[in-house]
Amino acid sequence: MASILGLAQELLVFLGKSVFIVLESLVFTFIPVPRKKVAGEIVLITGAGSGLGRLLALKFARLGSVLVLWDINQEGNEETREMVQEAGAAGAYAYTCDCSRREDVYRVASQVKKEVGDVSILINNAGIVTGRKFLDCPDELMEKSLDVNFKAHLWTYKAFLPAMIANDHGHLVCISSSAGLIGVYGLADYCASKFAAFGFAETVFFETFASKQKGIKTTIVCPFFIKTQMFEGCTSRLSYVLPILEPEYAVGKIVDAILKEQLYLYMPRFIYIMVFLKSFLPPKLGMLLAEYMGAFNFMDGFTNSKKKD
């Protein structure tokens, strides 16, 4: 009898909390969600030497953050450092780092801690794409995709998460992809790496939540193709619902999601519908829809054998 009462009590608490969360969500549908301040925060961005990483750095510079810029391309990264300084960053530090190499990540991370301090916002942005079908992709390129797009996240989390936990203050940002939610023809290795990155970031979020580490926030970003060199030449047949995203638009949405401490960000919004449809549509109907949308031809115009962002 006592166990039944206990279960009933737990159910009532669950229902009460659920109602509160639903009402809170409804309120913030009409009232803007407060944005946190990031002035003075130490923001580390991987892949900062070009593309999306550079634009993210400039956005945080204008918000008064201290930027720690990682990239394998020393020249491009130094250009970004100069740009963010001019844009108003509270500080800018450029480090040459090969994120695919665990030893390199740990070495440079130790340098950052000594020279700059504890990173409070970690943005895992670095990525590469081969754009080749599975059997056409050399083993070493597939390994590189997994090393950069996924394994690097393991090493950066290991390097910087302990200090965030100790300070009860930090924000983990995973730039995954819509290709980390739904498979894409011609992107087998890329999809595998992005699915892994998404699953890893989500699981670490669960761990911090269950451990009541309320000061540690997570944002997981899943955009469709962005108009950078990384996916140069890719096309979308139904661009009115699934457009190739403009970099400035994507960065604006990403930074806003971070400031709102939003857990998931899918871009464009049609990605939410695609994920929902995938969960219940019969496979044959799903393939018919993919064919109609031109999903098997997204990569037809792809012009780069290996690009990073």
Short mmCIF file of C-alpha atoms in Angstrom, two decimals:
data_model
loop_
_atom_site.label_atom_id
_atom_site.label_comp_id
_atom_site.label_asym_id
_atom_site.label_seq_id
_atom_site.Cartn_x
_atom_site.Cartn_y
_atom_site.Cartn_z
CA MET A 1 0.00 0.00 0.00
CA ALA A 2 2.83 2.38 0.91
CA SER A 3 4.55 1.73 -2.41
CA ILE A 4 1.33 2.54 -4.32
CA LEU A 5 0.97 5.81 -2.41
CA GLY A 6 4.60 6.62 -3.14
CA LEU A 7 4.09 6.01 -6.86
CA ALA A 8 0.93 8.12 -6.83
CA GLN A 9 2.79 10.95 -5.11
CA GLU A 10 5.64 10.77 -7.66
CA LEU A 11 3.07 10.86 -10.48
CA LEU A 12 1.39 13.96 -9.04
CA VAL A 13 4.75 15.72 -8.66
CA PHE A 14 5.63 14.78 -12.25
CA LEU A 15 2.30 16.08 -13.57
CA GLY A 16 2.60 19.29 -11.57
CA LYS A 17 6.09 19.99 -12.88
CA SER A 18 4.97 19.13 -16.42
CA VAL A 19 2.12 21.65 -16.26
CA PHE A 20 4.52 24.31 -14.98
CA ILE A 21 7.03 23.64 -17.80
CA VAL A 22 4.28 23.75 -20.46
CA LEU A 23 2.94 27.03 -19.06
CA GLU A 24 6.47 28.47 -18.93
CA SER A 25 7.01 27.51 -22.58
CA LEU A 26 3.73 29.16 -23.55
CA VAL A 27 4.67 32.35 -21.75
CA PHE A 28 8.03 32.54 -23.56
CA THR A 29 6.20 32.06 -26.86
CA PHE A 30 4.86 35.58 -26.43
CA ILE A 31 7.51 37.14 -24.19
CA PRO A 32 11.15 37.26 -25.40
CA VAL A 33 13.45 34.84 -23.56
CA PRO A 34 16.09 36.77 -21.57
CA ARG A 35 19.55 36.72 -23.16
CA LYS A 36 22.58 36.18 -20.96
CA LYS A 37 25.55 38.53 -20.99
CA VAL A 38 28.81 37.15 -22.39
CA ALA A 39 31.04 40.22 -22.00
CA GLY A 40 34.30 39.06 -20.44
CA GLU A 41 33.51 35.38 -20.93
CA ILE A 42 36.33 33.28 -22.38
CA VAL A 43 34.97 31.78 -25.60
CA LEU A 44 36.98 29.10 -27.38
CA ILE A 45 36.06 28.38 -31.01
CA THR A 46 37.62 25.54 -32.99
CA GLY A 47 37.93 26.02 -36.74
CA ALA A 48 38.10 29.79 -36.22
CA GLY A 49 40.38 30.51 -39.18
CA SER A 50 37.62 30.79 -41.77
CA GLY A 51 33.94 30.31 -42.57
CA LEU A 52 31.45 29.82 -39.78
CA GLY A 53 34.13 29.83 -37.06
CA ARG A 54 35.38 33.26 -38.09
CA LEU A 55 31.86 34.70 -38.20
CA LEU A 56 31.09 33.27 -34.75
CA ALA A 57 34.27 34.84 -33.40
CA LEU A 58 33.32 38.25 -34.81
CA LYS A 59 29.84 37.99 -33.31
CA PHE A 60 31.20 37.24 -29.83
CA ALA A 61 33.85 39.95 -30.22
CA ARG A 62 31.07 42.52 -30.69
CA LEU A 63 29.51 41.23 -27.48
CA GLY A 64 32.71 41.93 -25.57
CA SER A 65 33.94 38.35 -25.06
CA VAL A 66 37.53 37.15 -24.79
CA LEU A 67 38.21 35.01 -27.88
CA VAL A 68 40.42 31.93 -27.96
CA LEU A 69 40.80 30.90 -31.58
CA TRP A 70 41.90 27.43 -32.64
CA ASP A 71 42.66 26.37 -36.18
CA ILE A 72 45.16 24.23 -38.06
CA ASN A 73 45.58 27.09 -40.54
CA GLN A 74 47.89 29.52 -38.74
CA GLU A 75 47.60 32.28 -41.34
CA GLY A 76 43.79 32.23 -41.47
CA ASN A 77 43.57 32.06 -37.70
CA GLU A 78 45.85 35.07 -37.30
CA GLU A 79 43.64 37.00 -39.73
CA THR A 80 40.63 36.15 -37.57
CA ARG A 81 42.48 37.31 -34.44
CA GLU A 82 43.18 40.70 -36.02
CA MET A 83 39.56 41.00 -37.17
CA VAL A 84 38.08 40.24 -33.75
CA GLN A 85 40.42 42.70 -32.07
CA GLU A 86 39.18 45.41 -34.41
CA ALA A 87 35.58 44.30 -33.74
CA GLY A 88 35.90 45.01 -30.02
CA ALA A 89 36.87 41.73 -28.38
CA ALA A 90 37.95 42.02 -24.75
CA GLY A 91 40.93 39.87 -25.72
CA ALA A 92 41.98 37.70 -28.66
CA TYR A 93 44.37 34.75 -28.65
CA ALA A 94 45.18 32.57 -31.65
CA TYR A 95 46.56 29.04 -31.29
CA THR A 96 47.53 26.63 -34.03
CA CYS A 97 45.95 23.29 -33.16
CA ASP A 98 45.18 20.11 -35.08
CA CYS A 99 41.93 19.10 -33.40
CA SER A 100 42.13 15.62 -34.92
CA ARG A 101 45.14 14.85 -32.70
CA ARG A 102 44.34 14.22 -29.05
CA GLU A 103 47.86 15.08 -27.87
CA ASP A 104 47.73 18.40 -29.73
CA VAL A 105 44.36 19.28 -28.17
CA TYR A 106 45.58 18.53 -24.65
CA ARG A 107 48.87 20.40 -25.21
CA VAL A 108 47.23 23.56 -26.55
CA ALA A 109 44.45 23.36 -23.95
CA SER A 110 47.06 23.39 -21.19
CA GLN A 111 48.66 26.43 -22.82
CA VAL A 112 45.28 28.22 -22.95
CA LYS A 113 44.61 27.58 -19.26
CA LYS A 114 47.98 29.06 -18.31
CA GLU A 115 47.93 32.04 -20.66
CA VAL A 116 44.24 32.99 -20.78
CA GLY A 117 42.30 31.19 -18.03
CA ASP A 118 39.36 28.82 -17.75
CA VAL A 119 37.26 28.58 -20.89
CA SER A 120 33.61 29.27 -20.07
CA ILE A 121 32.05 28.83 -23.53
CA LEU A 122 33.38 26.00 -25.71
CA ILE A 123 32.23 25.95 -29.34
CA ASN A 124 33.21 22.78 -31.21
CA ASN A 125 32.89 24.07 -34.75
CA ALA A 126 35.83 22.58 -36.69
CA GLY A 127 34.75 20.14 -39.36
CA ILE A 128 35.70 18.58 -42.68
CA VAL A 129 33.69 16.94 -45.45
CA THR A 130 34.90 14.48 -48.09
CA GLY A 131 31.69 14.44 -50.14
CA ARG A 132 32.31 10.93 -51.44
CA LYS A 133 30.09 7.87 -51.42
CA PHE A 134 31.13 5.27 -48.86
CA LEU A 135 32.95 2.81 -51.13
CA ASP A 136 34.67 5.67 -53.00
CA CYS A 137 36.07 7.24 -49.85
CA PRO A 138 39.62 6.21 -48.80
CA ASP A 139 39.99 4.83 -45.28
CA GLU A 140 42.30 7.64 -44.19
CA LEU A 141 39.75 10.30 -45.18
CA MET A 142 36.97 8.53 -43.28
CA GLU A 143 39.21 8.32 -40.22
CA LYS A 144 40.02 12.02 -40.57
CA SER A 145 36.30 12.89 -40.72
CA LEU A 146 35.65 11.04 -37.48
CA ASP A 147 38.76 12.51 -35.83
CA VAL A 148 37.88 16.12 -36.64
CA ASN A 149 34.07 16.07 -36.62
CA PHE A 150 33.58 13.84 -33.58
CA LYS A 151 36.64 12.71 -31.62
CA ALA A 152 37.90 16.27 -31.23
CA HIS A 153 34.77 16.94 -29.14
CA LEU A 154 35.81 14.20 -26.71
CA TRP A 155 39.23 15.73 -26.18
CA THR A 156 38.05 19.34 -25.83
CA TYR A 157 35.36 18.31 -23.34
CA LYS A 158 37.94 16.33 -21.35
CA ALA A 159 40.23 19.36 -21.37
CA PHE A 160 37.76 22.09 -20.39
CA LEU A 161 34.68 20.54 -18.75
CA PRO A 162 36.32 19.81 -15.34
CA ALA A 163 37.00 23.53 -14.74
CA MET A 164 33.43 24.38 -15.79
CA ILE A 165 32.12 21.88 -13.25
CA ALA A 166 34.45 23.20 -10.54
CA ASN A 167 33.24 26.76 -11.24
CA ASP A 168 29.63 25.64 -11.79
CA HIS A 169 29.73 27.85 -14.85
CA GLY A 170 30.12 26.92 -18.50
CA HIS A 171 28.44 26.43 -21.86
CA LEU A 172 29.15 23.54 -24.24
CA VAL A 173 28.23 24.17 -27.88
CA CYS A 174 28.21 21.38 -30.45
CA ILE A 175 27.97 22.37 -34.11
CA SER A 176 26.51 19.14 -35.47
CA SER A 177 24.37 19.08 -38.62
CA SER A 178 21.00 18.08 -40.03
CA ALA A 179 23.17 15.25 -41.39
CA GLY A 180 23.55 14.23 -37.74
CA LEU A 181 19.79 13.68 -37.58
CA ILE A 182 18.98 12.20 -41.00
CA GLY A 183 21.28 10.30 -43.36
CA VAL A 184 22.33 12.07 -46.56
CA TYR A 185 23.25 10.36 -49.81
CA GLY A 186 26.96 10.80 -50.53
CA LEU A 187 27.87 11.78 -46.97
CA ALA A 188 28.24 8.44 -45.18
CA ASP A 189 31.38 9.31 -43.20
CA TYR A 190 30.22 12.86 -42.51
CA CYS A 191 26.82 11.67 -41.28
CA ALA A 192 28.46 9.07 -39.04
CA SER A 193 30.65 11.73 -37.45
CA LYS A 194 27.82 14.20 -36.98
CA PHE A 195 25.42 11.59 -35.54
CA ALA A 196 28.21 10.72 -33.08
CA ALA A 197 28.83 14.36 -32.17
CA PHE A 198 25.11 14.92 -31.56
CA GLY A 199 24.76 11.79 -29.42
CA PHE A 200 27.86 12.60 -27.40
CA ALA A 201 26.82 16.20 -26.67
CA GLU A 202 23.30 15.13 -25.74
CA THR A 203 24.59 12.42 -23.41
CA VAL A 204 27.00 14.75 -21.61
CA PHE A 205 24.06 17.14 -21.19
CA PHE A 206 22.10 14.30 -19.55
CA GLU A 207 25.06 13.61 -17.25
CA THR A 208 25.38 17.23 -16.13
CA PHE A 209 21.60 17.51 -15.67
CA ALA A 210 21.39 14.30 -13.62
CA SER A 211 24.35 15.48 -11.51
CA LYS A 212 22.46 18.75 -10.85
CA GLN A 213 25.29 20.79 -12.36
CA LYS A 214 22.89 23.60 -13.19
CA GLY A 215 25.61 26.05 -14.16
CA ILE A 216 26.66 23.91 -17.14
CA LYS A 217 24.60 24.65 -20.26
CA THR A 218 24.51 22.85 -23.60
CA THR A 219 23.48 23.94 -27.09
CA ILE A 220 23.40 21.45 -29.98
CA VAL A 221 23.16 23.02 -33.44
CA CYS A 222 21.93 21.09 -36.48
CA PRO A 223 21.88 23.26 -39.59
CA PHE A 224 21.21 22.24 -43.18
CA PHE A 225 23.98 23.10 -45.66
CA ILE A 226 25.49 26.54 -45.09
CA LYS A 227 26.79 28.59 -48.00
CA THR A 228 30.50 28.33 -47.17
CA GLN A 229 33.40 26.66 -48.99
CA MET A 230 32.70 23.51 -47.00
CA PHE A 231 29.60 22.66 -49.07
CA GLU A 232 30.41 24.65 -52.18
CA GLY A 233 28.28 23.56 -55.13
CA CYS A 234 25.61 21.76 -53.13
CA THR A 235 22.02 22.51 -54.09
CA SER A 236 18.51 22.13 -52.72
CA ARG A 237 15.61 21.50 -55.08
CA LEU A 238 12.94 22.81 -52.70
CA SER A 239 14.78 25.91 -51.56
CA TYR A 240 11.61 27.56 -50.27
CA VAL A 241 11.37 25.01 -47.42
CA LEU A 242 14.95 23.70 -47.31
CA PRO A 243 17.26 26.55 -48.40
CA ILE A 244 21.04 26.58 -48.44
CA LEU A 245 21.61 28.84 -45.43
CA GLU A 246 23.36 32.19 -45.59
CA PRO A 247 26.34 32.16 -43.17
CA GLU A 248 25.37 35.44 -41.47
CA TYR A 249 21.83 34.17 -40.85
CA ALA A 250 23.10 30.87 -39.43
CA VAL A 251 25.60 32.57 -37.11
CA GLY A 252 22.95 34.99 -35.86
CA LYS A 253 20.67 32.08 -34.98
CA ILE A 254 23.48 30.12 -33.33
CA VAL A 255 24.64 32.98 -31.13
CA ASP A 256 21.05 33.83 -30.18
CA ALA A 257 20.45 30.19 -29.19
CA ILE A 258 23.57 30.29 -27.01
CA LEU A 259 22.48 33.54 -25.35
CA LYS A 260 19.04 32.03 -24.68
CA GLU A 261 20.68 28.81 -23.40
CA GLN A 262 18.58 26.87 -25.91
CA LEU A 263 19.34 23.15 -25.92
CA TYR A 264 18.51 22.29 -29.56
CA LEU A 265 18.67 24.47 -32.65
CA TYR A 266 17.65 23.03 -36.04
CA MET A 267 17.88 25.23 -39.15
CA PRO A 268 15.74 25.83 -41.12
CA ARG A 269 12.61 25.02 -39.12
CA PHE A 270 11.59 22.42 -41.72
CA ILE A 271 14.28 20.16 -40.19
CA TYR A 272 12.02 19.74 -37.13
CA ILE A 273 9.28 18.46 -39.44
CA MET A 274 11.67 16.13 -41.25
CA VAL A 275 12.83 14.55 -37.98
CA PHE A 276 9.20 14.12 -36.89
CA LEU A 277 8.21 12.53 -40.21
CA LYS A 278 11.19 10.17 -40.06
CA SER A 279 9.95 8.81 -36.73
CA PHE A 280 6.72 7.34 -38.10
CA LEU A 281 6.56 7.34 -41.91
CA PRO A 282 6.84 3.91 -43.60
CA PRO A 283 10.37 3.60 -45.06
CA LYS A 284 9.08 3.41 -48.65
CA LEU A 285 7.11 6.62 -48.19
CA GLY A 286 10.13 8.25 -46.57
CA MET A 287 12.28 7.34 -49.59
CA LEU A 288 9.60 8.63 -51.96
CA LEU A 289 9.56 11.95 -50.09
CA ALA A 290 13.36 12.13 -50.15
CA GLU A 291 13.37 11.49 -53.90
CA TYR A 292 10.71 14.18 -54.46
CA MET A 293 12.76 16.67 -52.44
CA GLY A 294 15.88 15.88 -54.45
CA ALA A 295 17.73 14.53 -51.41
CA PHE A 296 19.65 12.03 -53.55
CA ASN A 297 21.06 14.92 -55.60
CA PHE A 298 22.08 17.40 -52.89
CA MET A 299 25.77 16.57 -53.47
CA ASP A 300 25.74 16.39 -57.27
CA GLY A 301 27.33 19.81 -57.70
CA PHE A 302 29.79 19.45 -54.82
CA THR A 303 33.11 20.87 -56.02
CA ASN A 304 35.58 20.11 -53.21
CA SER A 305 37.17 16.78 -52.37
CA LYS A 306 38.01 17.82 -48.82
CA LYS A 307 37.12 21.11 -47.16
CA LYS A 308 37.10 22.34 -43.62
CA ASP A 309 35.14 25.06 -41.84
#
